[in-house]
Short mmCIF file of C-alpha atoms and ligand atoms in Angstrom, two decimals:
data_model
loop_
_atom_site.label_atom_id
_atom_site.label_comp_id
_atom_site.label_asym_id
_atom_site.label_seq_id
_atom_site.Cartn_x
_atom_site.Cartn_y
_atom_site.Cartn_z
CA MET A 15 -151.92 4.10 -78.51
CA ASN A 16 -155.08 2.29 -79.60
CA PHE A 17 -158.58 3.32 -78.45
CA GLU A 18 -158.66 0.80 -75.59
CA GLN A 19 -155.28 2.02 -74.26
CA HIS A 20 -156.44 5.61 -74.64
CA LEU A 21 -159.44 4.85 -72.38
CA GLN A 22 -157.26 2.94 -69.91
CA SER A 23 -154.93 5.90 -69.57
CA ARG A 24 -157.81 8.29 -68.88
CA LEU A 25 -159.13 5.90 -66.24
CA ALA A 26 -155.67 5.61 -64.67
CA GLN A 27 -155.48 9.41 -64.35
CA GLN A 28 -158.89 9.47 -62.70
CA LYS A 29 -157.73 6.83 -60.19
CA ALA A 30 -154.46 8.64 -59.48
CA ALA A 31 -156.44 11.79 -58.61
CA ASN A 32 -158.70 9.81 -56.23
CA TRP A 33 -161.63 10.85 -58.43
CA TYR A 34 -162.55 7.35 -59.60
CA ARG A 35 -166.25 6.64 -59.11
CA GLN A 36 -167.76 3.26 -58.34
CA ARG A 37 -171.29 2.06 -57.74
CA ASN A 38 -172.66 0.20 -54.78
CA THR A 39 -175.29 -2.32 -55.72
CA ILE A 40 -178.29 -2.54 -53.44
CA ALA A 41 -179.03 -6.23 -53.13
CA HIS A 42 -182.09 -6.02 -50.95
CA GLN A 43 -184.20 -3.45 -49.15
CA THR A 44 -184.85 -4.82 -45.65
CA SER A 45 -187.07 -2.30 -43.97
CA LEU A 46 -187.59 1.42 -44.09
CA GLY A 47 -184.15 2.98 -44.29
CA GLN A 48 -182.19 -0.27 -44.20
CA GLN A 49 -180.61 -1.72 -47.30
CA LEU A 50 -178.27 -4.56 -48.08
CA VAL A 51 -175.35 -3.26 -50.09
CA ASP A 52 -173.20 -5.66 -52.10
CA HIS A 53 -174.74 -8.64 -50.25
CA THR A 54 -173.05 -7.74 -46.98
CA MET A 55 -174.48 -6.32 -43.79
CA PRO A 56 -177.52 -4.03 -43.73
CA VAL A 57 -176.68 -0.33 -43.81
CA VAL A 58 -178.76 2.72 -43.02
CA ASN A 59 -178.95 4.97 -46.05
CA PHE A 60 -177.85 8.56 -45.31
CA CYS A 61 -177.24 9.57 -48.92
CA SER A 62 -180.60 9.23 -50.60
CA ASN A 63 -182.61 12.29 -51.66
CA ASP A 64 -185.84 10.55 -50.66
CA TYR A 65 -186.19 13.16 -47.89
CA LEU A 66 -189.69 12.19 -46.81
CA GLY A 67 -189.42 8.43 -47.28
CA LEU A 68 -192.19 8.55 -49.87
CA SER A 69 -190.56 6.11 -52.30
CA VAL A 70 -191.71 3.24 -50.06
CA HIS A 71 -194.93 4.73 -48.67
CA PRO A 72 -197.71 2.11 -48.87
CA LYS A 73 -200.22 4.52 -50.44
CA VAL A 74 -197.69 5.60 -53.07
CA LYS A 75 -196.85 2.01 -53.95
CA ALA A 76 -200.56 1.17 -54.17
CA ALA A 77 -201.21 4.12 -56.51
CA ALA A 78 -198.37 2.97 -58.77
CA GLY A 79 -199.71 -0.59 -58.72
CA GLN A 80 -203.18 0.45 -59.73
CA ALA A 81 -201.96 2.57 -62.65
CA LEU A 82 -199.59 -0.20 -63.68
CA HIS A 83 -202.55 -2.54 -63.88
CA GLU A 84 -204.49 -0.06 -65.99
CA PHE A 85 -201.76 1.17 -68.38
CA GLY A 86 -198.94 -1.38 -68.31
CA VAL A 87 -195.32 -0.36 -67.82
CA GLY A 88 -194.22 2.06 -70.51
CA SER A 89 -196.03 5.16 -71.78
CA GLY A 90 -195.16 4.03 -75.31
CA ALA A 91 -194.52 7.46 -76.82
CA SER A 92 -193.67 11.09 -76.17
CA HIS A 93 -196.27 13.45 -74.68
CA LEU A 94 -197.00 15.05 -78.07
CA VAL A 95 -197.63 11.69 -79.73
CA SER A 96 -199.60 9.27 -77.54
CA GLY A 97 -197.74 9.16 -74.21
CA HIS A 98 -199.83 11.72 -72.28
CA SER A 99 -202.21 9.80 -69.97
CA HIS A 100 -204.83 11.20 -67.59
CA TYR A 101 -202.35 10.52 -64.76
CA HIS A 102 -199.78 12.81 -66.39
CA HIS A 103 -202.45 15.41 -67.00
CA THR A 104 -203.85 15.39 -63.46
CA LEU A 105 -200.32 15.48 -62.06
CA GLU A 106 -199.59 18.63 -64.07
CA GLN A 107 -202.75 20.26 -62.73
CA ALA A 108 -201.84 19.32 -59.15
CA LEU A 109 -198.32 20.73 -59.58
CA ALA A 110 -199.70 24.00 -60.98
CA GLN A 111 -202.10 24.30 -58.09
CA MET A 112 -199.50 23.49 -55.47
CA THR A 113 -197.00 26.03 -56.83
CA GLY A 114 -199.65 28.70 -57.43
CA ARG A 115 -199.00 28.98 -61.17
CA ALA A 116 -201.39 28.83 -64.11
CA ARG A 117 -199.81 25.70 -65.53
CA ALA A 118 -197.12 23.09 -65.07
CA LEU A 119 -195.35 20.89 -67.59
CA LEU A 120 -194.07 17.42 -66.76
CA LEU A 121 -190.67 16.33 -68.06
CA SER A 122 -188.93 13.01 -67.75
CA THR A 123 -185.99 14.18 -65.62
CA GLY A 124 -184.72 17.32 -63.91
CA TYR A 125 -181.63 17.27 -66.08
CA MET A 126 -183.84 17.42 -69.16
CA ALA A 127 -186.09 20.08 -67.64
CA ASN A 128 -183.10 22.38 -67.19
CA VAL A 129 -181.70 21.72 -70.65
CA GLY A 130 -185.18 22.18 -72.15
CA LEU A 131 -186.11 25.37 -70.43
CA ILE A 132 -182.78 27.16 -70.73
CA THR A 133 -182.24 26.29 -74.40
CA ALA A 134 -185.86 27.21 -75.20
CA LEU A 135 -185.81 30.53 -73.33
CA ALA A 136 -182.32 31.87 -74.07
CA GLY A 137 -182.51 34.09 -77.12
CA LYS A 138 -179.56 35.13 -79.24
CA THR A 139 -178.85 38.34 -77.38
CA GLN A 140 -179.82 37.79 -73.76
CA HIS A 141 -177.25 36.80 -71.18
CA ILE A 142 -177.61 33.77 -68.91
CA LEU A 143 -176.36 34.55 -65.41
CA CYS A 144 -175.80 31.49 -63.33
CA ASP A 145 -174.68 30.92 -59.73
CA LYS A 146 -171.23 29.34 -59.68
CA LEU A 147 -172.49 26.44 -57.53
CA ASN A 148 -175.60 25.63 -59.56
CA HIS A 149 -176.27 21.99 -60.40
CA ALA A 150 -174.34 20.41 -63.29
CA SER A 151 -177.50 20.11 -65.40
CA ILE A 152 -177.91 23.91 -65.34
CA ILE A 153 -174.28 24.45 -66.31
CA ASP A 154 -174.62 21.99 -69.20
CA ALA A 155 -177.89 23.63 -70.27
CA CYS A 156 -176.25 27.08 -70.30
CA GLN A 157 -173.28 25.82 -72.28
CA LEU A 158 -175.56 24.20 -74.84
CA ALA A 159 -177.70 27.33 -75.15
CA ALA A 160 -174.63 29.53 -75.58
CA ALA A 161 -173.08 27.18 -78.15
CA LYS A 162 -176.31 27.01 -80.14
CA ASN A 163 -176.64 30.76 -80.32
CA GLY A 164 -172.98 31.22 -81.14
CA VAL A 165 -172.42 34.03 -78.66
CA LYS A 166 -170.58 34.33 -75.38
CA GLN A 167 -173.55 34.94 -73.20
CA PHE A 168 -173.19 32.43 -70.37
CA ILE A 169 -171.69 34.03 -67.25
CA ARG A 170 -171.32 32.50 -63.79
CA TYR A 171 -171.60 34.83 -60.80
CA ARG A 172 -169.86 34.15 -57.50
CA HIS A 173 -171.92 31.94 -55.20
CA CYS A 174 -174.87 33.94 -53.78
CA ASP A 175 -172.91 37.18 -54.41
CA LEU A 176 -175.56 39.86 -55.01
CA ALA A 177 -173.05 42.64 -55.75
CA HIS A 178 -171.43 40.53 -58.46
CA LEU A 179 -174.81 39.59 -59.89
CA GLU A 180 -175.86 43.26 -60.00
CA GLN A 181 -172.66 44.24 -61.83
CA LEU A 182 -173.43 41.62 -64.46
CA LEU A 183 -177.10 42.59 -64.69
CA GLN A 184 -176.13 46.21 -65.43
CA LYS A 185 -174.59 45.00 -68.69
CA ALA A 186 -177.27 42.44 -69.54
CA PRO A 187 -180.03 43.12 -72.11
CA PRO A 188 -183.69 42.86 -70.98
CA HIS A 189 -185.18 39.36 -70.55
CA SER A 190 -181.78 37.94 -69.66
CA LEU A 191 -182.07 34.82 -67.49
CA VAL A 192 -180.85 34.59 -63.91
CA VAL A 193 -180.71 30.95 -62.84
CA SER A 194 -180.22 29.68 -59.30
CA ASP A 195 -180.71 26.52 -57.29
CA GLY A 196 -183.28 27.18 -54.54
CA VAL A 197 -181.36 24.89 -52.16
CA PHE A 198 -177.78 24.18 -53.26
CA SER A 199 -177.41 20.47 -53.78
CA MET A 200 -173.91 19.97 -52.32
CA ASP A 201 -173.94 22.70 -49.63
CA GLY A 202 -177.53 22.60 -48.39
CA ASN A 203 -177.85 26.39 -48.08
CA CYS A 204 -180.78 28.34 -49.53
CA ALA A 205 -180.24 31.02 -52.18
CA PRO A 206 -181.17 34.60 -51.16
CA LEU A 207 -184.24 34.32 -53.38
CA GLY A 208 -185.93 37.57 -52.30
CA SER A 209 -182.85 39.70 -53.01
CA ILE A 210 -182.16 38.02 -56.34
CA ALA A 211 -185.81 38.48 -57.33
CA ALA A 212 -185.59 42.21 -56.48
CA LEU A 213 -182.49 42.58 -58.68
CA CYS A 214 -184.26 40.77 -61.51
CA GLN A 215 -187.21 43.17 -61.26
CA LYS A 216 -184.87 46.17 -61.27
CA TYR A 217 -183.00 45.02 -64.39
CA HIS A 218 -185.92 43.35 -66.21
CA ALA A 219 -184.34 39.93 -65.99
CA VAL A 220 -186.24 36.63 -65.76
CA PHE A 221 -185.59 34.66 -62.57
CA VAL A 222 -185.44 30.88 -62.98
CA VAL A 223 -185.30 28.77 -59.80
CA ASP A 224 -184.34 25.08 -59.77
CA ASP A 225 -185.93 23.81 -56.56
CA ALA A 226 -184.92 20.14 -56.81
CA HIS A 227 -184.09 20.04 -53.09
CA GLY A 228 -186.68 22.51 -51.81
CA PHE A 229 -189.87 21.24 -53.40
CA GLY A 230 -191.69 18.93 -50.98
CA CYS A 231 -189.51 19.92 -48.00
CA LEU A 232 -189.84 23.67 -47.61
CA GLY A 233 -192.76 26.07 -47.48
CA ASP A 234 -196.35 25.73 -46.43
CA GLN A 235 -197.65 22.40 -47.63
CA GLY A 236 -194.23 21.62 -49.07
CA ALA A 237 -194.60 23.92 -52.07
CA GLY A 238 -190.88 24.73 -51.97
CA SER A 239 -188.31 27.41 -51.27
CA VAL A 240 -189.91 30.11 -53.45
CA GLN A 241 -193.10 29.88 -51.47
CA ALA A 242 -191.16 29.64 -48.20
CA ALA A 243 -189.47 32.95 -49.14
CA GLY A 244 -192.91 34.54 -49.63
CA LEU A 245 -192.36 35.02 -53.36
CA SER A 246 -194.87 34.63 -56.17
CA GLU A 247 -194.91 34.07 -59.91
CA ARG A 248 -194.18 37.78 -60.43
CA ASP A 249 -190.84 37.33 -58.62
CA VAL A 250 -189.98 33.91 -60.03
CA PRO A 251 -191.68 33.52 -63.42
CA VAL A 252 -189.99 30.15 -64.08
CA TYR A 253 -190.12 27.56 -61.30
CA MET A 254 -188.58 24.13 -61.80
CA GLY A 255 -188.86 21.20 -59.40
CA THR A 256 -188.08 17.51 -59.50
CA LEU A 257 -190.12 14.48 -58.49
CA GLY A 258 -187.27 12.03 -57.83
CA LYS A 259 -186.19 13.57 -54.52
CA ALA A 260 -188.61 14.57 -51.76
CA VAL A 261 -191.54 13.38 -53.87
CA GLY A 262 -189.96 9.93 -53.86
CA GLY A 263 -190.83 9.13 -57.48
CA PHE A 264 -189.27 10.17 -60.74
CA GLY A 265 -189.56 13.05 -63.22
CA ALA A 266 -189.55 16.82 -63.08
CA PHE A 267 -191.72 19.81 -63.89
CA ILE A 268 -191.65 23.46 -64.84
CA ALA A 269 -194.42 25.72 -63.53
CA GLY A 270 -195.39 29.16 -64.79
CA SER A 271 -197.75 31.12 -66.98
CA GLU A 272 -199.86 29.77 -69.81
CA ALA A 273 -197.53 31.40 -72.36
CA LEU A 274 -194.41 29.98 -70.70
CA ILE A 275 -195.74 26.43 -70.75
CA GLU A 276 -196.98 26.69 -74.34
CA THR A 277 -193.55 28.07 -75.37
CA LEU A 278 -191.87 25.07 -73.76
CA ILE A 279 -194.26 22.62 -75.43
CA GLN A 280 -193.36 24.16 -78.81
CA PHE A 281 -189.60 24.70 -78.34
CA ALA A 282 -188.13 22.61 -75.49
CA ARG A 283 -186.46 19.77 -77.37
CA PRO A 284 -185.92 17.49 -74.33
CA TYR A 285 -189.69 17.73 -73.84
CA ILE A 286 -190.60 17.03 -77.44
CA TYR A 287 -188.13 14.30 -78.33
CA THR A 288 -188.35 11.88 -75.43
CA THR A 289 -190.71 9.21 -74.17
CA ALA A 290 -193.15 10.31 -71.47
CA LEU A 291 -192.44 8.81 -68.07
CA PRO A 292 -194.49 5.71 -67.19
CA PRO A 293 -198.13 6.46 -66.21
CA ALA A 294 -197.63 4.41 -63.01
CA VAL A 295 -194.84 6.79 -61.99
CA ALA A 296 -197.10 9.78 -62.68
CA ALA A 297 -199.81 8.18 -60.53
CA ALA A 298 -197.33 7.55 -57.70
CA ASN A 299 -196.10 11.16 -57.90
CA LEU A 300 -199.68 12.38 -57.72
CA GLN A 301 -200.32 10.36 -54.57
CA SER A 302 -197.09 11.66 -53.02
CA LEU A 303 -198.14 15.26 -53.68
CA GLN A 304 -201.37 14.66 -51.80
CA LEU A 305 -199.43 13.26 -48.85
CA ILE A 306 -197.01 16.19 -48.93
CA ALA A 307 -199.76 18.78 -49.06
CA HIS A 308 -201.95 17.24 -46.37
CA SER A 309 -199.58 15.55 -43.95
CA LYS A 310 -197.86 17.89 -41.53
CA THR A 311 -196.15 14.98 -39.76
CA LEU A 312 -193.88 14.12 -42.71
CA ARG A 313 -192.16 17.51 -42.82
CA ALA A 314 -192.24 17.77 -39.03
CA ALA A 315 -190.35 14.45 -38.77
CA LEU A 316 -187.75 15.65 -41.28
CA ASN A 317 -187.30 18.98 -39.51
CA SER A 318 -186.96 17.30 -36.15
CA ASN A 319 -184.25 15.00 -37.58
CA ILE A 320 -182.41 18.01 -39.03
CA ALA A 321 -182.51 19.68 -35.60
CA ILE A 322 -181.20 16.56 -33.85
CA PHE A 323 -178.35 16.23 -36.33
CA THR A 324 -177.26 19.88 -36.32
CA THR A 325 -177.29 20.27 -32.53
CA ARG A 326 -175.37 17.04 -31.92
CA ILE A 327 -172.80 17.80 -34.59
CA ALA A 328 -172.26 21.37 -33.37
CA ALA A 329 -171.55 20.03 -29.87
CA HIS A 330 -168.88 17.65 -31.23
CA CYS A 331 -167.24 20.47 -33.16
CA GLN A 332 -166.89 22.54 -30.02
CA HIS A 333 -165.56 19.85 -27.75
CA SER A 334 -163.39 17.44 -29.75
CA ALA A 335 -159.93 18.18 -31.14
CA HIS A 336 -160.20 15.87 -34.14
CA TRP A 337 -163.26 17.81 -35.30
CA GLN A 338 -161.23 21.03 -35.59
CA GLN A 339 -160.07 20.02 -39.06
CA VAL A 340 -163.51 19.57 -40.52
CA THR A 341 -165.71 22.37 -41.81
CA LEU A 342 -169.45 22.36 -41.32
CA LEU A 343 -171.59 24.51 -43.58
CA PRO A 344 -174.51 26.42 -42.06
CA SER A 345 -177.23 24.26 -43.56
CA GLN A 346 -180.74 24.11 -42.14
CA THR A 347 -181.95 21.67 -44.78
CA ALA A 348 -181.84 17.89 -45.19
CA ILE A 349 -178.46 18.24 -46.93
CA GLN A 350 -175.68 18.29 -44.32
CA PRO A 351 -172.17 18.52 -45.75
CA ILE A 352 -169.04 17.83 -43.72
CA ILE A 353 -166.04 19.16 -45.60
CA LEU A 354 -162.82 17.22 -45.11
CA GLY A 355 -160.97 18.77 -48.07
CA CYS A 356 -158.81 15.86 -49.15
CA GLU A 357 -160.31 13.24 -51.48
CA LYS A 358 -158.45 10.35 -49.88
CA THR A 359 -159.51 11.20 -46.33
CA THR A 360 -163.10 11.65 -47.47
CA MET A 361 -163.16 8.24 -49.15
CA SER A 362 -161.59 6.58 -46.16
CA VAL A 363 -164.00 8.12 -43.62
CA ALA A 364 -166.94 7.17 -45.87
CA GLN A 365 -165.64 3.59 -46.04
CA SER A 366 -165.28 3.40 -42.23
CA LEU A 367 -168.87 4.58 -41.92
CA MET A 368 -170.01 1.97 -44.43
CA ASP A 369 -168.20 -0.71 -42.43
CA ALA A 370 -170.02 0.55 -39.34
CA GLY A 371 -173.38 0.27 -41.13
CA PHE A 372 -173.92 3.84 -42.40
CA TRP A 373 -174.01 4.77 -46.06
CA VAL A 374 -173.12 8.43 -46.68
CA GLY A 375 -172.19 10.28 -49.85
CA ALA A 376 -168.50 10.96 -50.51
CA ILE A 377 -168.46 13.88 -52.90
CA ARG A 378 -165.33 14.87 -54.78
CA PRO A 379 -164.38 17.23 -57.59
CA PRO A 380 -165.58 18.01 -60.19
CA THR A 381 -168.96 17.76 -58.42
CA VAL A 382 -167.60 20.21 -55.80
CA PRO A 383 -164.70 22.70 -56.09
CA LYS A 384 -161.15 21.33 -55.69
CA GLY A 385 -160.01 21.08 -52.08
CA THR A 386 -163.57 20.78 -50.75
CA ALA A 387 -164.18 17.02 -50.92
CA ARG A 388 -166.85 16.21 -48.41
CA LEU A 389 -169.25 13.81 -46.83
CA ARG A 390 -172.74 14.67 -47.95
CA ILE A 391 -175.13 13.37 -45.33
CA THR A 392 -178.79 13.56 -46.21
CA LEU A 393 -181.50 13.24 -43.61
CA SER A 394 -184.95 11.81 -44.12
CA ALA A 395 -188.24 11.79 -42.26
CA SER A 396 -187.86 8.01 -42.15
CA HIS A 397 -184.70 8.05 -39.99
CA SER A 398 -185.11 7.49 -36.28
CA ALA A 399 -183.38 9.67 -33.70
CA SER A 400 -181.32 6.70 -32.57
CA GLN A 401 -180.09 6.03 -36.11
CA ILE A 402 -178.89 9.63 -36.30
CA GLU A 403 -177.18 9.40 -32.89
CA ALA A 404 -175.47 6.19 -33.98
CA LEU A 405 -174.31 7.77 -37.24
CA ILE A 406 -172.71 10.65 -35.38
CA ALA A 407 -170.99 8.30 -32.91
CA ALA A 408 -169.61 6.28 -35.85
CA LEU A 409 -168.49 9.47 -37.57
CA ASP A 410 -166.72 10.61 -34.42
CA HIS A 411 -164.95 7.27 -34.22
CA ALA A 412 -163.98 7.37 -37.91
CA LEU A 413 -162.54 10.87 -37.53
CA VAL A 414 -160.41 9.81 -34.55
CA GLN A 415 -159.05 6.94 -36.65
CA THR A 416 -158.45 8.96 -39.79
CA MET A 417 -157.54 12.54 -38.97
CA THR A 418 -153.95 13.32 -38.06
CA PRO A 419 -153.92 15.13 -34.71
CA PRO A 420 -153.61 18.91 -35.08
CA ALA A 421 -150.00 20.18 -34.86
CA SER A 422 -149.13 21.27 -31.34
CA HIS A 423 -148.03 24.81 -30.69
CA ASN A 424 -145.87 24.14 -27.62
CA ASP A 425 -143.00 26.22 -28.88
CA GLU A 426 -145.07 29.39 -29.05
C1 PLP B 504 -180.99 16.25 -58.89
C2 PLP B 504 -180.99 17.63 -59.47
C3 PLP B 504 -181.37 17.85 -60.80
C4 PLP B 504 -181.63 16.71 -61.76
O1 PLP B 504 -182.85 16.12 -61.52
P1 PLP B 504 -183.10 14.62 -62.03
O2 PLP B 504 -184.56 14.48 -62.02
O3 PLP B 504 -182.38 13.74 -61.09
O4 PLP B 504 -182.53 14.55 -63.42
C5 PLP B 504 -181.44 19.15 -61.24
N1 PLP B 504 -181.14 20.18 -60.43
C6 PLP B 504 -180.73 20.01 -59.16
C7 PLP B 504 -180.41 21.19 -58.32
C8 PLP B 504 -180.64 18.72 -58.65
O5 PLP B 504 -180.21 18.53 -57.41
#
């Protein structure tokens, strides 16, 4: 078998498992929330993480335009060479202030922030305890850190299972890391941050929270799930957030003490060895933060859309037979999963929705555990109530078409 055939056979296996991934090309953005996919009809996007619609906010676009005019497109170098503009610097200060920490450090992506912080902070002896459903970038970061240190120190605890975490903490040396998503990216539930923080205090572990889906959406002034849980830097010494989701831009940050940030500047390789994000993006992020902190209507619109969706969907589940085979997760966030289980069914329902003008995520293993393929519907402040109603009607129709009727129990 030559190399080309070897690749073809791997791809064939992926297709046979219904795990084959394909991209949809957005040909044109018509108006807020409407996009032309693959040059066909306009669809309403229900799979973006742009939860507040800030990626197309006029003030955000204007801020990017102004910085683009001043600095050009690329930053030209890494932060430690000559890529650190006043926009990057002011953005870091705004992030520190918003999260109530002494400092914040800007990184080019959330993936790199996780790899950087976990590899820089994990020593040779400490354990890294990680929720089983944490984001892939955290899992990869932990594996890299463990491989580098040559010890078996990376342990995954059962999802949000405090008893399991405590068992593991009892055997963990001081300054071990406990890492959790603030809001789980495929389930939409919030981690029990207060209880995990209390365990970390008890066992002298360091709590790291990845708040990619909480920052901007949750908490007073959108400061995220740690603040919404009433926790401070003492409880969560390492706070990570991203800027490509609710902030509507691109990039990520880590917030914490002076010593934490200086340690990362010295030792976090994905910080040191990569080009700083474009100054125009930093300027746009900065403008978005101001809107998030000062506009109550953005988060209110998102929360109202979440309430519309969850009440309507719960009513369907109670009253329609073909909804009995789907599982809803108790999510109060913008991430609303509908578990169908089978990959093929999930793909086919997602395609029916696309044909009806609604673009939703179809999420399969290995992104989620086997047997839990799902639609991942994400809500945004920019959706209208009628768009959400129409999505649910289309979903109802697609389920009637796709789901086999439940087996009857007449003989009982
Ligand atoms: C999206 C995401 C990341 C990665 O962030 P990027 O900026 O897209 O690289 C990290 N963690 C979680 C939980 C995420 O959902």
